[in-house]
CSV table of C-alpha atoms in Angstrom, one decimal:
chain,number,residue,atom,x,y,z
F,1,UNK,CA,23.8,0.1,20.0
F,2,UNK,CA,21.7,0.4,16.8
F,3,UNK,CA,18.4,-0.2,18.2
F,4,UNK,CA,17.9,-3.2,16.4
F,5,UNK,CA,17.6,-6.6,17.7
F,6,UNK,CA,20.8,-8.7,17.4
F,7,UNK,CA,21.7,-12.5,17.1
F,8,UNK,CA,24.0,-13.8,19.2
F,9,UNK,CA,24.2,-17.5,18.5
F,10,UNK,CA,23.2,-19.4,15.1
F,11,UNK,CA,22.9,-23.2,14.0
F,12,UNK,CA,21.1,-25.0,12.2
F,13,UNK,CA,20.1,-29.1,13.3
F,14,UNK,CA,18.1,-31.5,11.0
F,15,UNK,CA,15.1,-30.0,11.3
F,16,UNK,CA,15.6,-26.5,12.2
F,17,UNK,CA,17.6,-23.3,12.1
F,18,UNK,CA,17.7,-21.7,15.7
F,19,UNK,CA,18.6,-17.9,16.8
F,20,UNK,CA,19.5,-17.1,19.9
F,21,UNK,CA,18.8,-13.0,20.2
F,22,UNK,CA,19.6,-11.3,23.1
F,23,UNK,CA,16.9,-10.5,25.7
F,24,UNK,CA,15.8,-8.0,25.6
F,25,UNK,CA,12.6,-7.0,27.9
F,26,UNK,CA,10.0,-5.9,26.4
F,27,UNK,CA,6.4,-6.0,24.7
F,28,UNK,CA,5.2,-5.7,20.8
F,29,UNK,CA,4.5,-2.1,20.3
F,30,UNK,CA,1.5,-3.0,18.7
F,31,UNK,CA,0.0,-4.6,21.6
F,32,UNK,CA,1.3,-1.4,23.7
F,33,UNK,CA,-1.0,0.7,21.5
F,34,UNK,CA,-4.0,-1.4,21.6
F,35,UNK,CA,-3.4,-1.0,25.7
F,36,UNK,CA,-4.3,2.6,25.6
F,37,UNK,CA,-2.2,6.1,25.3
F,38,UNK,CA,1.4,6.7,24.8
F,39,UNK,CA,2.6,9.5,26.4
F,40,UNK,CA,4.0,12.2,23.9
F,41,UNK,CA,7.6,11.9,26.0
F,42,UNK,CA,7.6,8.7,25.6
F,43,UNK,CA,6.1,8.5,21.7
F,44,UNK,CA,9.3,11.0,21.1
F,45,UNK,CA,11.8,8.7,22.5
F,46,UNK,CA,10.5,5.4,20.3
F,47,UNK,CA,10.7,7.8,17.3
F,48,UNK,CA,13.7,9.3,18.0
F,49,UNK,CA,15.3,6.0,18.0
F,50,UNK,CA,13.0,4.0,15.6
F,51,UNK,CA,14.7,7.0,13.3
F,52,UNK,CA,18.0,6.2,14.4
F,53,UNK,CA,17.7,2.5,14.0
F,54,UNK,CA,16.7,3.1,10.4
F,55,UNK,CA,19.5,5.2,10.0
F,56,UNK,CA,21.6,2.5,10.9
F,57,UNK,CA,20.2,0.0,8.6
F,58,UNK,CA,20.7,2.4,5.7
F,59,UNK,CA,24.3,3.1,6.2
F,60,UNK,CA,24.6,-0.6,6.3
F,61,UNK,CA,23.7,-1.0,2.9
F,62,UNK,CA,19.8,-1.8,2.9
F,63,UNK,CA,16.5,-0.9,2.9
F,64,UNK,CA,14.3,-2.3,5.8
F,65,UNK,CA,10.4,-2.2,4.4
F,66,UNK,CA,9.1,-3.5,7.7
F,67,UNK,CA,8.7,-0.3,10.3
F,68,UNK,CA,5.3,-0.8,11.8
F,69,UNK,CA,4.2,-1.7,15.5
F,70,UNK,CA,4.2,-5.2,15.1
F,71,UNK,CA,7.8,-5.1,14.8
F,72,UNK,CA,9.0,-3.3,17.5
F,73,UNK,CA,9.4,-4.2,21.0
F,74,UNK,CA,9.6,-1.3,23.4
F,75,UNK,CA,10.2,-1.3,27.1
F,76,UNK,CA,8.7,0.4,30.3
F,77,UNK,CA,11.1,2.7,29.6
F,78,UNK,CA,10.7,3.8,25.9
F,79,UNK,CA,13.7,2.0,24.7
F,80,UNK,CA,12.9,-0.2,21.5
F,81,UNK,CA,14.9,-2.6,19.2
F,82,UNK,CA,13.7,-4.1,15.6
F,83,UNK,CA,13.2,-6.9,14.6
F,84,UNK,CA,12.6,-9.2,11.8
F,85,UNK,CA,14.2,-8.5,8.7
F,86,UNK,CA,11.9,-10.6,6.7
F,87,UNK,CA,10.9,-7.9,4.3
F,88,UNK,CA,14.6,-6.1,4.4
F,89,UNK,CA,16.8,-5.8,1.1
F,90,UNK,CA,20.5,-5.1,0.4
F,91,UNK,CA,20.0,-3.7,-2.9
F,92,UNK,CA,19.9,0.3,-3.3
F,93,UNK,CA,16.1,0.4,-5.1
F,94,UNK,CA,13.9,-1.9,-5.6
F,95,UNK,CA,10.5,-1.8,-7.6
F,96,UNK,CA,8.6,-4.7,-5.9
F,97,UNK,CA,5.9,-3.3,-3.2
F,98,UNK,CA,6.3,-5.2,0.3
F,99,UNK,CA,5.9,-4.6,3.5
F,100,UNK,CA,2.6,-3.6,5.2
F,101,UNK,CA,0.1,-2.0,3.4
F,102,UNK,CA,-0.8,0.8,5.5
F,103,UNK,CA,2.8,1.9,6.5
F,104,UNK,CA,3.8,1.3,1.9
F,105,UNK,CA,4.7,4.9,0.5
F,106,UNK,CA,3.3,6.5,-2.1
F,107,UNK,CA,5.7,5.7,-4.7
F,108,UNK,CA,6.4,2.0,-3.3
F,109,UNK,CA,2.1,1.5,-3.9
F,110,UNK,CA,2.6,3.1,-7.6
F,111,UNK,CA,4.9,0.5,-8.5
F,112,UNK,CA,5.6,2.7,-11.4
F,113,UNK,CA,9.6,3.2,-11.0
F,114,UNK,CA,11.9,2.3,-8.3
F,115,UNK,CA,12.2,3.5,-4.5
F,116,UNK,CA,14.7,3.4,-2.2
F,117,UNK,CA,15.5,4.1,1.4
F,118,UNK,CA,13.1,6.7,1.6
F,119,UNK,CA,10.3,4.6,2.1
F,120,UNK,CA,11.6,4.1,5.5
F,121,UNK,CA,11.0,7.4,6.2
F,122,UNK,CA,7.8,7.5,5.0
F,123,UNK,CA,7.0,4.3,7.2
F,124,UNK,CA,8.3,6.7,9.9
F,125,UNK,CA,6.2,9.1,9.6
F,126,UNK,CA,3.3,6.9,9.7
F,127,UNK,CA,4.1,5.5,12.7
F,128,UNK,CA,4.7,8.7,14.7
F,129,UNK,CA,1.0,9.3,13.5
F,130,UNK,CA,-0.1,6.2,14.9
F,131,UNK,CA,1.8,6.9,18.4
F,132,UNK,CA,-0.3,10.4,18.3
F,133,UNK,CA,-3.9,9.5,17.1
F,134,UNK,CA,-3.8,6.1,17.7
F,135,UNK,CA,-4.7,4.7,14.7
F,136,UNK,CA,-2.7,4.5,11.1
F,137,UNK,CA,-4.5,6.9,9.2
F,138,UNK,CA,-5.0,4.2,6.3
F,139,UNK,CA,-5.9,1.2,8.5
F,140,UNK,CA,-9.2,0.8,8.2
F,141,UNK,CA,-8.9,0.7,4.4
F,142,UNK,CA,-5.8,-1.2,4.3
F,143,UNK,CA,-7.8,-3.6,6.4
F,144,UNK,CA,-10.2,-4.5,3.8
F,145,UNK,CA,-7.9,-3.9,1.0
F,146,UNK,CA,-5.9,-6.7,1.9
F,147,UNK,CA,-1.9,-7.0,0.8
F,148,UNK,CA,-3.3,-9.3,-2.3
F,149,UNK,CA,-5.3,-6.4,-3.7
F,150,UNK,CA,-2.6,-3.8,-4.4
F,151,UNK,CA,-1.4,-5.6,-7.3
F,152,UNK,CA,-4.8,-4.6,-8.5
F,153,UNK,CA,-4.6,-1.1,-10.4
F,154,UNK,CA,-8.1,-0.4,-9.2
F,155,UNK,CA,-7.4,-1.0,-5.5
F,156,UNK,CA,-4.1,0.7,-6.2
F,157,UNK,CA,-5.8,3.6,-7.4
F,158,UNK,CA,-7.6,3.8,-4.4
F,159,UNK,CA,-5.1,3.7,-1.9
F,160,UNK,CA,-3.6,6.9,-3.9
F,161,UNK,CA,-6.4,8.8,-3.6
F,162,UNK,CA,-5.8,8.9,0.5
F,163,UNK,CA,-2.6,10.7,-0.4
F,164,UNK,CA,-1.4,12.9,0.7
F,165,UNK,CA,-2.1,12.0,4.2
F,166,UNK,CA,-4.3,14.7,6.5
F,167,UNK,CA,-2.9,15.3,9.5
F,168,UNK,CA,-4.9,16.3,12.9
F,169,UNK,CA,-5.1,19.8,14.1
F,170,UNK,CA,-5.5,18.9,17.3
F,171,UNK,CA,-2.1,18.1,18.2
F,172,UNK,CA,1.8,19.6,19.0
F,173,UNK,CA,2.5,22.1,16.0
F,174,UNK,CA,6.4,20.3,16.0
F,175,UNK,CA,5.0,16.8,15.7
F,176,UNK,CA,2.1,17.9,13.4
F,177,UNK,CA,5.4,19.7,11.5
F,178,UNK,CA,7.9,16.5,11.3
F,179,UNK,CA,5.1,14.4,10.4
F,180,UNK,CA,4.0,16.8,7.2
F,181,UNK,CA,8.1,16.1,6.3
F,182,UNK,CA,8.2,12.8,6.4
F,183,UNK,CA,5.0,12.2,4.9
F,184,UNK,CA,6.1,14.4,1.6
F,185,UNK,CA,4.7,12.6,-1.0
F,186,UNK,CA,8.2,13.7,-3.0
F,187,UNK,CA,10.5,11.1,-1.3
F,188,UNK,CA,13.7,13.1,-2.1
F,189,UNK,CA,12.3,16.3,0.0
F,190,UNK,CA,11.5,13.9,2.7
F,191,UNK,CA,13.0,15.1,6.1
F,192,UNK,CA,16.3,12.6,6.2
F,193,UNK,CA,16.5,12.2,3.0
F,194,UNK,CA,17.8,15.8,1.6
F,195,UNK,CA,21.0,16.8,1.6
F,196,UNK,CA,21.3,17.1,5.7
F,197,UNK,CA,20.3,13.4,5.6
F,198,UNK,CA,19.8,12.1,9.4
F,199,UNK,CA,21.5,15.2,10.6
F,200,UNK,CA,18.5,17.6,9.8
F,201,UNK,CA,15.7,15.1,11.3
F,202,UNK,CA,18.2,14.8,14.7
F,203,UNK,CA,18.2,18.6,14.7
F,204,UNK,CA,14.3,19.0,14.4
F,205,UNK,CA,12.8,21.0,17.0
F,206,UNK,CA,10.2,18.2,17.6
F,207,UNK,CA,13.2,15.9,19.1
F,208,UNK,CA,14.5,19.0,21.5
F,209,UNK,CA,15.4,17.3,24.4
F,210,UNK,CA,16.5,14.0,23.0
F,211,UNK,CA,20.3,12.6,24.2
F,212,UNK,CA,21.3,11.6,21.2
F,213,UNK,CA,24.5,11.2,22.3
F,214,UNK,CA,23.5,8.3,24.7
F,215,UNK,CA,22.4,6.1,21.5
F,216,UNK,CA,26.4,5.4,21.7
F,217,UNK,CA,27.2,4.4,18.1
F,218,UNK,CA,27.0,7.0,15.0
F,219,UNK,CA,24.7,5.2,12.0
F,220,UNK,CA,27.4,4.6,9.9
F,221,UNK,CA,30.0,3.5,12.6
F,222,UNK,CA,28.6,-0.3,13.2
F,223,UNK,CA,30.2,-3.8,12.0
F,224,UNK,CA,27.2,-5.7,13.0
F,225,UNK,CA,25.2,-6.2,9.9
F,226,UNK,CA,26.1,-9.6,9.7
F,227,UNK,CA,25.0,-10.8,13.6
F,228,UNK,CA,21.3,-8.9,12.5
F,229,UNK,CA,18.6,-10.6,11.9
């Protein structure tokens, strides 16, 4: 189990190309959210597994760019799987900026050298801020911004200056703590990105609790890149 959503029959007719995924039931996490709170038990368990998921797509070899609500399902019980791979890559770095704007990292908005896998990470962290506050901490601007824009140095510029990203008092000092390491604006002193890798975010006290063990397959240990959509 990687945690991502998994084709299991593919053809293609005259007019069409159809994939048959496996069911899995669930809702958007996006529409989850806009349904009211998310438990802090239950926001742990879609980031604990969000982050192995992404873990998973790494050690296969590329770089998703797509972690935000809208692409994740979740069910009653926390579990999630990704899905569309529509802004994924199999190269190592990349300098183009895609994705969605407010979930883009720093370096990925600068466009001014390449990024890697840690942008993922980044993404991460955004989200788990979303699952706590409720909100991306960008959206609003990202709203009127628009994906268009950020090929525009000015609006570029802009976007910057809301990094780094505040985070809320108000909430638990681990989450507040894993967030501030996964939102480094550095992306090699990211948490899962040093030299622990995944091993040092598993082993964050803010996951205490988590059965890691029940995610079945070690990132790393999966042949099914090429069933993934």
């Amino acid at each position: 189990m990687i945690m991502v959503l998994t084709c299991q029959v593919y053809y293609r007719t005259k007019d069409l190309e159809v994939f048959i995924c496996e069911y899995f039931n669930g809702s958007l996490l996006s529409e989850v959210l806009a349904e009211g709170v998310i438990q802090p038990h239950v926001a742990m368990k879609i980031i604990s597994q969000v982050a192995f998921a992404i873990c998973s797509i790494h050690n296969m070899g590329m770089i998703f760019r797509g972690v935000a609500p809208q692409n994740i399902l979740v069910d009653a019980e926390g579990n999630i799987r990704l899905f569309d791979f529509q802004f994924a890559t199999d190269k190592e770095w990349s300098f183009y900026p895609t994705g969605f704007l407010p979930y883009m990292a720093p370096e990925m908005i600068e466009g001014k050298k390449s990024y890697g896998p840690e942008v993922d990470y980044w993404a991460l962290g955004i989200l788990m801020y979303e699952l706590t506050v409720r909100h991306s901490p960008l959206s609003v601007f990202c709203r009127i911004v628009g994906l268009e824009d950020i090929r525009d140095p000015e609006y570029s510029m802009l976007l910057l200056d809301h990094m780094p990203i505040r985070l809320p008092g108000n909430i638990d000092p681990n989450a507040r703590a894993l967030m501030r390491e996964l939102l480094h604006d550095n992306p090699r002193l990211r948490i899962g990105c040093r030299r622990r890798g995944f091993e040092e975010l598993k082993n964050h006290p803010y996951f205490d609790g988590v059965a890691w063990e029940t995610y079945l397959v070690s990132p790393g240990k999966t042949n099914a890149f090429n069933k993934t959509l």
